[in-house]
Coordinates of C-alpha atoms in Angstrom, one line a residue:
Chain Z
M1 CA -97.6 67.2 67.7
L2 CA -101.3 67.2 66.9
A3 CA -102.1 66.4 70.5
M4 CA -100.2 69.5 71.6
T5 CA -102.1 72.0 69.5
P6 CA -105.3 73.3 71.2
I7 CA -108.6 72.1 69.8
I8 CA -110.2 75.4 70.5
S9 CA -108.3 78.7 70.6
V10 CA -109.9 81.9 71.7
S11 CA -107.9 85.1 71.3
N12 CA -108.7 88.6 72.4
L13 CA -112.4 87.9 72.2
S14 CA -114.8 90.7 73.1
K15 CA -118.5 90.9 72.8
T16 CA -120.6 94.1 73.1
Y17 CA -124.3 93.8 72.8
G18 CA -126.4 96.3 70.9
S19 CA -127.5 97.8 74.2
G20 CA -123.8 98.6 74.9
F21 CA -123.4 95.9 77.5
K22 CA -120.0 94.4 77.3
A23 CA -120.5 90.7 78.0
L24 CA -117.0 89.5 77.2
N25 CA -113.8 91.5 77.5
G26 CA -110.5 90.3 75.9
I27 CA -110.9 86.6 76.5
N28 CA -107.9 84.4 75.8
L29 CA -108.4 80.7 76.2
D30 CA -107.1 77.4 74.8
I31 CA -108.9 74.2 75.2
K32 CA -106.7 71.1 75.0
R33 CA -107.6 68.1 72.9
G34 CA -109.4 65.4 74.8
E35 CA -109.8 67.2 78.1
I36 CA -112.8 68.0 80.2
F37 CA -112.8 71.7 80.8
A38 CA -115.1 73.3 83.4
L39 CA -116.0 76.9 83.0
L40 CA -117.1 78.3 86.4
G41 CA -118.7 81.6 87.0
P42 CA -121.6 83.4 88.7
N43 CA -124.8 84.2 86.8
G44 CA -124.2 86.8 84.1
A45 CA -120.4 86.2 84.0
G46 CA -120.4 85.5 80.3
K47 CA -120.3 81.7 80.2
T48 CA -123.2 81.2 77.8
T49 CA -122.2 84.2 75.7
L50 CA -118.7 82.7 75.2
I51 CA -120.2 79.3 74.2
S52 CA -122.7 80.9 71.9
I53 CA -120.0 82.7 70.0
I54 CA -117.8 79.6 69.6
C55 CA -120.9 77.6 68.4
G56 CA -122.0 80.3 65.9
I57 CA -125.2 81.4 67.7
A58 CA -123.9 84.9 68.5
N59 CA -121.6 87.2 66.5
L60 CA -118.4 88.3 68.1
S61 CA -117.4 91.9 68.3
E62 CA -113.6 91.7 68.4
G63 CA -111.0 89.0 68.4
S64 CA -111.0 85.5 66.8
V65 CA -111.8 81.9 67.6
T66 CA -110.4 78.8 65.8
V67 CA -111.8 75.3 66.2
D68 CA -109.2 72.6 65.2
G69 CA -107.5 75.3 63.2
H70 CA -110.7 76.5 61.4
D71 CA -111.7 80.1 61.9
I72 CA -115.3 80.1 63.1
N73 CA -116.3 82.8 60.7
R74 CA -114.2 82.2 57.5
D75 CA -114.4 78.4 57.8
Y76 CA -117.6 78.0 59.7
R77 CA -118.7 74.7 58.1
A78 CA -115.6 72.9 59.1
A79 CA -115.6 74.5 62.6
R80 CA -119.2 73.8 63.4
S81 CA -119.3 70.3 62.1
L82 CA -116.9 69.3 64.8
I83 CA -119.1 70.7 67.6
G84 CA -122.1 69.4 69.5
L85 CA -124.0 71.8 71.7
V86 CA -126.3 71.2 74.6
P87 CA -127.7 74.6 75.6
Q88 CA -128.8 75.4 79.1
E89 CA -132.5 75.8 78.4
L90 CA -134.6 72.9 77.3
H91 CA -135.4 73.9 73.7
T92 CA -137.3 71.0 72.1
D93 CA -139.9 70.4 69.4
S94 CA -142.7 69.2 71.6
F95 CA -144.6 67.3 68.9
E96 CA -141.7 65.4 67.3
T97 CA -140.7 62.0 68.4
V98 CA -137.4 61.4 70.0
W99 CA -136.2 59.4 67.0
A100 CA -137.3 62.0 64.5
T101 CA -135.7 64.9 66.3
V102 CA -132.4 63.2 66.9
S103 CA -132.3 62.1 63.2
F104 CA -133.1 65.6 62.1
S105 CA -130.1 66.9 64.0
R106 CA -127.8 64.5 62.2
G107 CA -129.2 65.6 58.8
L108 CA -128.8 69.2 59.8
F109 CA -125.1 68.6 60.3
G110 CA -124.8 67.1 56.9
K111 CA -124.1 63.5 58.0
P112 CA -125.5 60.6 56.1
K113 CA -128.2 58.5 57.8
N114 CA -126.9 56.1 60.3
P115 CA -129.6 54.4 62.3
A116 CA -127.1 52.2 64.2
H117 CA -125.4 55.3 65.6
I118 CA -128.6 56.9 66.6
E119 CA -129.6 53.7 68.3
K120 CA -126.4 53.5 70.2
V121 CA -126.7 57.2 71.4
L122 CA -130.3 56.6 72.5
K123 CA -129.3 53.4 74.3
D124 CA -126.3 55.0 76.0
L125 CA -128.6 57.8 77.3
S126 CA -131.3 55.3 78.4
L127 CA -133.8 56.8 75.9
W128 CA -134.2 53.7 73.6
D129 CA -137.6 52.7 75.0
K130 CA -138.8 56.3 74.4
K131 CA -137.7 56.6 70.8
D132 CA -141.2 56.7 69.5
S133 CA -142.6 59.0 72.2
K134 CA -143.4 62.6 71.5
I135 CA -141.0 64.9 73.4
I136 CA -143.9 66.7 75.1
T137 CA -144.7 63.5 77.0
L138 CA -141.1 63.2 78.5
S139 CA -139.9 64.4 81.9
G140 CA -137.5 67.2 82.3
G141 CA -134.5 64.9 82.8
M142 CA -135.4 62.9 79.7
K143 CA -135.7 66.1 77.7
R144 CA -132.2 67.1 78.8
R145 CA -131.0 63.7 77.6
V146 CA -132.8 64.1 74.3
M147 CA -130.8 67.4 73.8
I148 CA -127.6 65.5 74.6
A149 CA -128.6 62.8 72.1
K150 CA -129.2 65.5 69.4
A151 CA -125.8 67.0 70.1
L152 CA -124.2 63.6 69.8
S153 CA -126.1 62.5 66.7
H154 CA -123.5 63.8 64.3
E155 CA -120.5 62.4 66.2
P156 CA -118.9 65.6 67.3
Q157 CA -115.2 65.9 68.4
I158 CA -116.1 68.6 70.8
L159 CA -119.1 68.7 73.1
F160 CA -120.4 71.8 74.9
L161 CA -122.6 71.2 77.9
D162 CA -124.1 74.5 79.2
E163 CA -125.2 73.8 82.7
P164 CA -125.9 70.1 81.9
T165 CA -127.3 69.1 85.3
A166 CA -129.2 72.2 86.3
G167 CA -132.5 71.0 87.7
V168 CA -131.6 67.4 87.4
D169 CA -131.9 65.1 90.4
V170 CA -128.8 63.6 92.1
E171 CA -129.1 60.1 90.6
L172 CA -129.5 61.4 87.1
R173 CA -126.7 63.8 87.5
K174 CA -124.4 60.9 88.4
G175 CA -125.6 59.1 85.3
M176 CA -124.8 62.1 83.2
W177 CA -121.3 62.3 84.6
E178 CA -120.9 58.6 83.6
V179 CA -121.9 59.5 80.1
V180 CA -119.5 62.4 80.0
R181 CA -116.6 60.2 81.2
T182 CA -117.4 57.6 78.5
L183 CA -117.4 60.3 75.9
Q184 CA -114.0 61.5 77.0
A185 CA -112.7 58.0 76.9
S186 CA -113.7 57.8 73.3
G187 CA -111.7 61.0 72.5
V188 CA -114.3 63.7 72.7
T189 CA -113.2 67.1 74.2
I190 CA -115.8 68.4 76.6
I191 CA -116.4 71.9 77.8
L192 CA -119.0 72.3 80.5
T193 CA -120.3 75.2 82.4
T194 CA -121.7 74.7 85.8
H195 CA -123.0 76.3 88.9
Y196 CA -122.2 73.1 90.9
I197 CA -118.7 73.3 92.1
E198 CA -118.8 69.6 93.0
E199 CA -119.5 68.9 89.4
A200 CA -116.3 70.6 88.3
E201 CA -114.4 69.1 91.1
E202 CA -115.7 65.6 90.2
M203 CA -115.4 65.9 86.4
A204 CA -112.9 68.4 85.2
D205 CA -109.3 68.1 84.2
R206 CA -108.9 71.9 84.1
I207 CA -111.0 74.7 85.4
G208 CA -111.4 78.2 84.2
V209 CA -113.1 80.9 86.2
I210 CA -114.9 83.7 84.5
N211 CA -116.3 86.8 86.1
K212 CA -117.7 90.0 84.7
G213 CA -116.7 88.9 81.2
E214 CA -113.1 88.2 82.0
I215 CA -111.2 85.0 82.5
I216 CA -109.7 85.4 85.9
L217 CA -108.0 82.1 86.2
V218 CA -107.3 78.9 84.2
E219 CA -105.6 76.0 86.1
D220 CA -105.4 72.3 86.4
K221 CA -107.9 71.2 88.9
A222 CA -105.3 69.6 91.2
G223 CA -103.0 72.6 90.9
L224 CA -105.8 75.0 91.6
M225 CA -106.8 73.2 94.7
Q226 CA -103.2 73.0 95.9
K227 CA -102.3 76.5 95.0
L228 CA -105.2 78.1 96.7
G229 CA -106.1 75.3 99.0
K230 CA -106.1 76.0 102.7
K231 CA -106.3 73.0 105.0
E232 CA -108.2 72.8 108.2
L233 CA -107.1 70.8 111.2
K234 CA -109.9 69.9 113.6
V235 CA -108.7 68.9 117.1
H236 CA -111.2 66.9 119.1
L237 CA -110.9 67.3 122.8
Q238 CA -111.4 64.8 125.6
G239 CA -113.1 67.3 127.8
R240 CA -115.0 70.5 127.1
I241 CA -113.6 74.0 127.2
D242 CA -115.6 77.3 127.5
A243 CA -113.0 79.5 125.8
I244 CA -109.7 79.4 124.0
P245 CA -106.9 79.9 126.6
A246 CA -105.0 83.1 126.2
S247 CA -101.8 81.3 125.7
L248 CA -103.2 80.0 122.3
A249 CA -104.4 83.3 121.0
A250 CA -101.7 83.4 118.3
Y251 CA -103.2 80.4 116.5
N252 CA -106.6 82.1 115.8
L253 CA -108.4 78.9 116.8
E254 CA -112.1 78.6 116.4
L255 CA -114.1 76.8 119.1
C256 CA -116.7 74.3 117.8
D257 CA -118.9 71.3 118.6
D258 CA -120.1 73.1 121.8
G259 CA -116.5 73.3 123.1
H260 CA -115.5 69.8 122.4
A261 CA -113.3 70.7 119.4
V262 CA -111.2 73.5 118.0
I263 CA -110.4 74.3 114.4
Y264 CA -107.0 75.5 113.1
D265 CA -106.5 76.8 109.6
Y266 CA -103.1 76.3 108.0
D267 CA -101.3 76.5 104.6
T268 CA -99.6 73.3 103.4
K269 CA -97.3 75.4 101.3
G270 CA -96.0 77.5 104.1
D271 CA -92.5 76.9 105.6
R272 CA -94.1 76.0 108.8
T273 CA -97.6 74.6 109.3
G274 CA -97.5 75.4 113.0
I275 CA -99.1 72.0 113.8
T276 CA -96.4 70.7 116.0
S277 CA -96.2 73.8 118.1
L278 CA -100.0 73.9 118.4
L279 CA -100.1 70.4 119.7
T280 CA -97.3 71.2 122.2
D281 CA -99.0 74.4 123.3
L282 CA -102.3 72.6 123.7
R283 CA -100.6 70.0 126.0
D284 CA -98.9 72.8 128.0
A285 CA -102.3 74.4 128.5
G286 CA -103.5 71.2 130.0
I287 CA -105.9 70.3 127.2
R288 CA -106.1 66.6 126.3
I289 CA -106.7 65.5 122.7
S290 CA -109.0 62.6 121.6
D291 CA -108.7 62.8 117.9
L292 CA -107.5 64.8 114.9
D293 CA -108.8 65.3 111.4
T294 CA -107.8 67.5 108.4
R295 CA -109.9 68.8 105.5
Q296 CA -108.9 70.3 102.2
S297 CA -111.0 73.4 101.4
S298 CA -113.3 72.7 98.5
L299 CA -113.4 74.4 95.1
E300 CA -116.4 76.2 96.3
D301 CA -114.4 78.0 99.0
I302 CA -111.7 78.8 96.4
F303 CA -114.3 80.0 93.9
V304 CA -116.1 82.2 96.3
S305 CA -112.8 83.8 97.4
L306 CA -111.8 84.4 93.8
V307 CA -115.0 86.0 92.7
R308 CA -115.4 88.1 95.7
A309 CA -111.9 89.4 95.5
P310 CA -111.9 93.1 94.4
Chain W
M1 CA -123.6 72.7 49.6
N2 CA -125.1 70.9 52.6
Y3 CA -127.9 69.1 50.7
R4 CA -128.6 66.9 53.7
A5 CA -129.3 69.9 55.9
I6 CA -131.7 71.4 53.3
R7 CA -133.4 68.1 53.0
A8 CA -133.7 67.8 56.8
I9 CA -135.2 71.2 57.2
Y10 CA -137.5 70.7 54.2
L11 CA -138.8 67.4 55.4
F12 CA -139.2 68.7 58.9
E13 CA -141.4 71.5 57.7
M14 CA -143.4 69.3 55.4
A15 CA -143.9 66.8 58.3
R16 CA -145.4 69.8 60.2
T17 CA -147.8 70.3 57.3
W18 CA -149.0 66.7 57.3
R19 CA -149.3 66.8 61.1
T20 CA -151.6 69.8 60.9
L21 CA -153.4 68.8 57.8
L22 CA -156.8 70.1 58.9
Q23 CA -155.6 73.6 59.5
S24 CA -153.1 73.6 56.7
I25 CA -155.2 72.3 53.8
V26 CA -158.8 71.8 54.8
S27 CA -159.6 75.2 56.3
P28 CA -158.3 77.2 53.3
V29 CA -160.3 75.0 51.0
V30 CA -163.5 75.5 53.0
S31 CA -163.1 79.2 53.1
T32 CA -162.5 79.4 49.4
S33 CA -165.6 77.4 48.8
L34 CA -167.5 79.9 50.9
Y35 CA -166.2 82.7 48.6
F36 CA -167.5 80.8 45.6
V37 CA -170.9 80.5 47.2
V38 CA -171.1 84.1 48.3
F39 CA -169.4 85.9 45.4
G40 CA -169.9 83.4 42.6
A41 CA -173.4 82.3 43.2
A42 CA -175.1 85.0 45.2
I43 CA -173.5 88.2 43.9
G44 CA -172.3 86.6 40.6
S45 CA -175.9 85.9 39.5
R46 CA -176.5 89.7 39.3
I47 CA -173.3 90.4 37.4
T48 CA -173.6 88.7 34.1
E49 CA -170.1 88.8 32.5
V50 CA -166.8 90.5 33.1
E51 CA -164.8 91.0 29.9
G52 CA -166.3 88.1 28.2
V53 CA -166.3 85.4 31.0
S54 CA -168.9 84.7 33.6
Y55 CA -168.3 86.3 37.0
G56 CA -167.9 83.0 38.8
T57 CA -165.2 82.0 36.4
F58 CA -163.6 85.4 36.4
I59 CA -162.8 85.3 40.2
V60 CA -161.2 81.9 40.2
P61 CA -157.6 83.1 39.6
G62 CA -158.0 85.9 42.1
L63 CA -159.2 83.5 44.7
V64 CA -156.4 81.1 44.1
M65 CA -153.9 84.0 44.4
L66 CA -155.6 85.2 47.6
S67 CA -155.0 81.8 49.3
V68 CA -151.5 81.4 47.9
L69 CA -150.4 84.8 49.1
T70 CA -151.8 84.6 52.6
Q71 CA -150.8 80.9 53.0
S72 CA -147.3 81.5 51.8
I73 CA -146.8 84.3 54.3
A74 CA -148.5 82.4 57.1
N75 CA -146.5 79.2 56.5
A76 CA -143.1 80.7 56.1
S77 CA -143.4 83.3 58.9
F78 CA -144.6 80.7 61.3
G79 CA -142.0 78.2 60.2
I80 CA -139.1 80.4 61.2
Y81 CA -140.8 82.3 64.0
F82 CA -141.7 79.2 65.9
P83 CA -138.1 77.9 66.3
K84 CA -137.2 81.4 67.5
F85 CA -140.1 81.4 69.9
V86 CA -139.3 78.0 71.5
G87 CA -135.6 78.3 71.2
T88 CA -134.8 75.4 68.9
I89 CA -133.3 78.0 66.4
Y90 CA -130.0 77.4 68.4
E91 CA -129.6 74.2 66.5
I92 CA -130.1 75.8 63.0
L93 CA -127.6 78.6 63.9
S94 CA -125.0 76.2 65.2
A95 CA -125.2 73.8 62.3
P96 CA -122.7 73.9 59.4
I97 CA -125.1 75.4 57.0
S98 CA -125.1 78.7 55.1
Y99 CA -128.0 81.1 55.2
Y100 CA -129.2 80.4 51.7
E101 CA -129.4 76.7 52.6
I102 CA -131.6 77.6 55.6
V103 CA -133.7 79.8 53.3
I104 CA -134.1 77.1 50.7
G105 CA -135.2 74.6 53.3
Y106 CA -137.8 76.9 55.0
V107 CA -139.0 78.9 52.0
G108 CA -139.0 75.8 49.8
A109 CA -141.3 73.9 52.2
A110 CA -143.6 76.9 52.7
A111 CA -143.9 77.5 48.9
T112 CA -144.4 73.8 48.2
K113 CA -147.3 73.8 50.7
S114 CA -149.0 76.8 49.2
I115 CA -148.5 75.6 45.6
I116 CA -150.2 72.3 46.6
L117 CA -152.9 74.3 48.3
G118 CA -153.4 76.6 45.2
L119 CA -153.8 73.5 43.0
I120 CA -156.3 72.0 45.4
I121 CA -158.3 75.2 45.4
L122 CA -158.2 75.2 41.6
A123 CA -159.6 71.7 41.6
T124 CA -162.3 72.8 44.1
A125 CA -163.2 75.7 41.8
A126 CA -163.6 73.3 38.9
L127 CA -166.5 71.8 40.9
F128 CA -168.4 75.1 40.9
V129 CA -167.5 76.7 37.5
P130 CA -166.3 75.5 34.1
L131 CA -162.5 76.2 34.0
H132 CA -160.3 76.6 31.0
I133 CA -156.6 77.4 31.3
L134 CA -155.2 78.9 28.0
H135 CA -151.5 79.0 29.2
P136 CA -151.0 76.2 31.8
W137 CA -147.2 76.7 31.9
W138 CA -147.5 80.4 32.5
M139 CA -150.2 79.7 35.1
L140 CA -147.7 77.4 36.9
T141 CA -144.9 79.9 36.5
F142 CA -146.9 82.7 38.1
L143 CA -148.1 80.3 40.8
V144 CA -144.6 79.2 41.7
L145 CA -143.1 82.7 41.5
T146 CA -145.8 84.1 43.7
A147 CA -145.5 81.3 46.2
V148 CA -141.8 81.6 46.4
T149 CA -141.8 85.4 46.6
F150 CA -144.4 85.6 49.3
S151 CA -142.8 82.7 51.3
L152 CA -139.6 84.8 51.3
F153 CA -141.7 87.8 52.4
G154 CA -143.2 85.6 55.2
F155 CA -139.8 84.4 56.2
I156 CA -138.7 88.0 56.6
I157 CA -141.8 88.8 58.7
G158 CA -141.1 85.7 60.9
I159 CA -137.6 86.9 61.6
W160 CA -138.7 90.5 62.2
A161 CA -141.5 89.5 64.5
D162 CA -140.7 89.3 68.2
G163 CA -144.2 88.4 69.3
F164 CA -147.3 86.7 68.0
E165 CA -149.0 90.1 67.5
K166 CA -146.4 91.3 65.1
L167 CA -146.5 88.0 63.3
Q168 CA -150.2 88.6 62.5
M169 CA -149.9 92.4 62.1
I170 CA -148.5 92.7 58.5
P171 CA -150.7 89.9 57.0
M172 CA -153.8 91.4 58.7
L173 CA -153.2 95.1 58.2
I174 CA -151.3 95.2 54.9
V175 CA -151.5 92.0 52.9
T176 CA -155.2 91.1 53.2
P177 CA -156.4 94.7 52.2
L178 CA -153.9 94.7 49.3
T179 CA -155.2 91.4 48.1
F180 CA -158.8 92.3 48.4
L181 CA -158.2 95.6 46.6
G182 CA -155.9 94.0 44.1
G183 CA -158.6 92.8 41.7
S184 CA -159.4 89.4 43.1
F185 CA -163.1 90.1 42.8
Y186 CA -163.2 92.7 40.0
S187 CA -161.4 94.0 37.0
V188 CA -159.4 97.1 37.6
N189 CA -161.1 98.5 34.5
M190 CA -164.4 98.5 36.4
L191 CA -163.1 101.2 38.7
P192 CA -163.4 105.0 38.1
S193 CA -160.2 106.3 36.6
G194 CA -158.9 108.0 39.7
W195 CA -159.1 104.8 41.7
R196 CA -157.6 102.9 38.9
T197 CA -154.4 105.0 39.1
I198 CA -154.2 104.4 42.9
T199 CA -154.9 100.7 42.4
L200 CA -151.9 100.4 40.1
L201 CA -149.6 101.2 43.1
N202 CA -150.7 97.9 44.6
P203 CA -148.2 95.2 43.8
V204 CA -150.8 92.5 44.1
V205 CA -152.7 93.8 41.1
Y206 CA -149.8 92.7 38.9
L207 CA -149.7 89.2 40.4
I208 CA -153.4 88.6 39.9
S209 CA -153.5 90.2 36.5
G210 CA -150.7 88.0 35.2
F211 CA -152.2 84.9 36.7
R212 CA -155.6 85.7 35.3
W213 CA -154.1 86.3 31.9
S214 CA -152.7 82.8 31.9
F215 CA -156.3 81.5 32.3
Y216 CA -158.3 83.7 30.0
E217 CA -156.0 86.1 28.3
I218 CA -157.7 88.9 30.2
A219 CA -155.3 91.3 31.9
D220 CA -155.5 94.6 33.7
V221 CA -151.9 95.4 32.8
S222 CA -149.5 93.8 30.3
V223 CA -148.2 90.4 31.1
A224 CA -144.6 91.5 30.8
L225 CA -145.2 94.1 33.4
S226 CA -146.8 91.5 35.7
L227 CA -143.8 89.2 35.3
G228 CA -141.4 92.1 35.8
M229 CA -143.1 93.3 39.0
T230 CA -143.3 89.8 40.4
L231 CA -139.6 89.3 39.7
G232 CA -138.8 92.7 41.2
F233 CA -140.6 91.9 44.4
L234 CA -138.8 88.6 44.5
A235 CA -135.4 90.4 44.2
I236 CA -136.3 92.9 47.0
C237 CA -137.2 90.0 49.3
M238 CA -133.9 88.2 48.5
I239 CA -131.9 91.3 49.2
L240 CA -133.6 91.7 52.5
V241 CA -133.0 88.1 53.5
W242 CA -129.3 88.5 52.5
W243 CA -129.1 91.6 54.7
I244 CA -130.7 89.8 57.6
F245 CA -128.2 87.0 57.6
R246 CA -125.2 89.2 56.9
T247 CA -126.0 91.4 60.0
G248 CA -127.5 88.6 62.1
Y249 CA -130.5 90.9 62.5
R250 CA -132.9 89.5 65.2
L251 CA -131.0 86.1 65.0
K252 CA -127.6 86.4 66.4
N253 CA -127.7 89.1 69.1

C-alpha cells in the first residue's frame, strides 16, 4: 500500500513572481516511490522554479505540495529532511575543504555525525583523495560531484538533480548515470531535469514534459516512445536513382545517400504499415534492393514536436 | 529545535573568523590603538579631565562600543550576504530549519566574534591607561546586548543588500556618523544645549552612556533609559527579522 502512494504530490501549483510573470500554472504531478523521473522542457519552462518550490527555496503562490504525506509549508521540517537537492549552478564555498563542506550539510539537516557515511559518499563519487582539498582548487566536474555529495550527506529519500550533467564531459556523465542508478537501487527516488534528451532516454522510468509553466505530458518512457514514436524504414538500393518514380509518389519517399537509398516514414500503430506494398511497388518499378533498416524516432524528435505544437 | 543545524552554522561562521584572523581581529585592534595614540595621548594631553576621570580613560568605553557596533554589523551582514552572493544560501533555505534557528546561528556567531573583539580591545586599552570597571556584570550585559542587537541589525542589512555597495552604505553613511556623534570621544554635557537635545535623538548615545556608566558611574542619561533603549532597538530588529522570514523578503523570490 505504501508503495502505491506517491512520494511527492503536487496539486494545482501556481507561481507568480513579484514582477507579475507567471512561471508555473496549475501544475499537477505525482512522483512515484523509487522511480527516476525526468522533467524535460526548454529554457524558462519552469523546471527550476518547480524544484525550488518543492525544496523550500521559493514560496508557492497557489496550490499545495506534499512530500511523503508532509505538507511542505505546515510540516516543512519533515518534508525537507527527506530531500537532497543538487542545484543547477555550482554554488560552493570556495575556501572550505571538501570534507568540511559535506559534513556541514549533514549537520544542517540535523543528522548526527557519521564519518563512515561521509567517507562512503566521497568514495562513491571518486572524491575521497580530494577530501582535504579546498573547493576552489577543484575542477568543474569535481565541484559538481561535491554538490552531489552534499546532497547525499544526510541520506535523503528523494534526490533532485537540476541539470546534473550540464557542462560535464561524456565520460563523467556516464559515471554520474552510474551513481544515479546505484542510488535508485538503494531505494532513493530521483527527479532530474535535463536538456539532454539522451539522458532522459537513458535513465528515466517516466518522463514529464513542461513548457511555459504547464505540464503538457507525463508518461512512462516506453509508452511515450511507443505512443508518439514514428518509425523510419531505410531502403538501400543496389543501383542509384536520380528521382523517385511517379508510381511511388503516394509513399512520400525521401531520397538520400546520393540516390543510393530512400527513406519511408510509417506508424507502427497504424492498421497498415504499408511496408509490404512499398516493397512490391519498388520491385514493380524495377528498383532492386540491397538492404533494409528501421529506426525508432528518438525522444528528442518527440520532444521537439510536442513543444512546437501550438 | 534543530540544534545540530544551529551548531553547524555557528561553527561554520566561527571557522570563517579564524580563517581570516588578521582582518577579523588584528586590524580592529590596530585601529583602536591608533585612536588611543591620537585622541588619548595627543589631544588628551590638552584636556585634563572629563567628569572626574582622565580623558584617555574616559574614551575607553566609547572606543570599545565603536568597534563592537561596526564589527557586529560588518560580521553579520557579510555572513548572510555572502551565501546570497555566491548562491550557497540554497542549502540553508532547503534545510529542515526554522528561521530563528538560522538567525541564532548567524547572529550568534557574529555577536560572539564582536564580543571577543571588544574584550581584546579592552585589554589593549589597559596597556595605555589605568582601567577600573565598577560594574563588571553590567559592563558584560551592555556588551552582549549591543553585540546581539547590532548583529541582528547587520543581518537585516545583509538580507536587504543586493550588492556590495549597499552592504557598505548603511554602515558608512549612518552607523559611523552616529557612533562618532554618539559621545565616544566626549560627554554629551560638553555640548551646547541645542546640540545636546539633537544628540539625544541618536540611539548610540544611550548605548555608550550605559556602557560608560558600568565603568565609571558617569552617564549622560539614566542607566534605566540606556537599558530600555537598547532593549527597544533589539525588539525592533527582531520584529524586522521576523517579517523578513515570514514574507521571504529578498530570500525566497
